[in-house]
PDB file of C-alpha atoms in Angstrom:
ATOM      1  CA  UNK U 220     179.138 -33.632  25.105  1.00  0.00           C
ATOM      2  CA  UNK U 221     180.512 -36.251  26.130  1.00  0.00           C
ATOM      3  CA  UNK U 222     178.880 -38.849  25.057  1.00  0.00           C
ATOM      4  CA  UNK U 223     178.922 -37.150  21.561  1.00  0.00           C
ATOM      5  CA  UNK U 224     182.948 -37.808  22.118  1.00  0.00           C
ATOM      6  CA  UNK U 225     182.212 -41.720  22.329  1.00  0.00           C
ATOM      7  CA  UNK U 226     179.673 -41.432  19.166  1.00  0.00           C
ATOM      8  CA  UNK U 227     182.404 -40.127  17.147  1.00  0.00           C
ATOM      9  CA  UNK U 228     185.158 -42.465  18.455  1.00  0.00           C
ATOM     10  CA  UNK U 229     182.749 -44.990  17.429  1.00  0.00           C
ATOM     11  CA  UNK U 230     181.929 -44.158  14.524  1.00  0.00           C
ATOM     12  CA  UNK U 231     185.514 -43.476  12.979  1.00  0.00           C
ATOM     13  CA  UNK U 232     186.327 -46.950  14.458  1.00  0.00           C
ATOM     14  CA  UNK U 233     183.215 -48.266  12.472  1.00  0.00           C
ATOM     15  CA  UNK U 234     184.713 -46.035   9.316  1.00  0.00           C
ATOM     16  CA  UNK U 235     187.951 -47.559   9.755  1.00  0.00           C
ATOM     17  CA  UNK U 236     186.958 -50.866   9.956  1.00  0.00           C
ATOM     18  CA  UNK U 237     184.793 -50.854   6.581  1.00  0.00           C
ATOM     19  CA  UNK U 238     186.900 -48.626   4.805  1.00  0.00           C
ATOM     20  CA  UNK U 239     190.088 -51.439   5.892  1.00  0.00           C
ATOM     21  CA  UNK U 240     188.122 -54.431   5.379  1.00  0.00           C
ATOM     22  CA  UNK U 241     186.134 -53.437   2.419  1.00  0.00           C
ATOM     23  CA  UNK U 242     188.466 -51.118   0.172  1.00  0.00           C
ATOM     24  CA  UNK U 243     191.840 -52.478   1.238  1.00  0.00           C
ATOM     25  CA  UNK U 244     194.465 -50.261  -0.059  1.00  0.00           C
ATOM     26  CA  UNK U 245     192.023 -47.874  -2.444  1.00  0.00           C
ATOM     27  CA  UNK U 246     191.734 -45.401  -0.190  1.00  0.00           C
ATOM     28  CA  UNK U 247     195.362 -45.578   1.185  1.00  0.00           C
ATOM     29  CA  UNK U 248     196.562 -43.748   4.193  1.00  0.00           C
ATOM     30  CA  UNK U 249     192.887 -42.185   4.971  1.00  0.00           C
ATOM     31  CA  UNK U 250     192.035 -44.910   6.489  1.00  0.00           C
ATOM     32  CA  UNK U 251     195.078 -44.890   9.132  1.00  0.00           C
ATOM     33  CA  UNK U 252     193.554 -41.185   9.568  1.00  0.00           C
ATOM     34  CA  UNK U 253     190.726 -42.025  10.921  1.00  0.00           C
ATOM     35  CA  UNK U 254     191.919 -44.681  13.165  1.00  0.00           C
ATOM     36  CA  UNK U 255     194.071 -42.055  14.878  1.00  0.00           C
ATOM     37  CA  UNK U 256     191.131 -40.006  15.131  1.00  0.00           C
ATOM     38  CA  UNK U 257     189.164 -42.362  16.864  1.00  0.00           C
ATOM     39  CA  UNK U 258     191.906 -43.406  19.290  1.00  0.00           C
ATOM     40  CA  UNK U 259     192.943 -39.801  19.942  1.00  0.00           C
ATOM     41  CA  UNK U 260     189.165 -39.185  20.873  1.00  0.00           C
ATOM     42  CA  UNK U 261     188.835 -42.286  23.273  1.00  0.00           C
ATOM     43  CA  UNK U 262     192.437 -40.980  24.914  1.00  0.00           C
ATOM     44  CA  UNK U 263     190.778 -37.627  25.244  1.00  0.00           C
ATOM     45  CA  UNK U 264     187.301 -38.901  26.603  1.00  0.00           C
ATOM     46  CA  UNK U 265     189.182 -40.767  29.348  1.00  0.00           C
ATOM     47  CA  UNK U 266     191.663 -37.577  30.151  1.00  0.00           C
ATOM     48  CA  UNK U 267     188.534 -35.426  30.723  1.00  0.00           C
ATOM     49  CA  UNK U 268     186.104 -38.258  32.700  1.00  0.00           C
ATOM     50  CA  UNK U 269     188.944 -38.494  35.235  1.00  0.00           C
ATOM     51  CA  UNK U 270     189.187 -35.525  35.790  1.00  0.00           C
ATOM     52  CA  UNK U 271     186.266 -35.296  37.315  1.00  0.00           C
TER      53      UNK U 271
END
């Protein structure tokens, strides 16, 4: 489960980078939503891993 969060975060970051650099303003704020979700996933992973 914890590795899955990393995978999701990486996929979201890659999707953001491809959308941002590949399509520019064509997709608009959807790209930034992907970035925010990726950051939330990374922060969640860091918080839950420190509780061990």
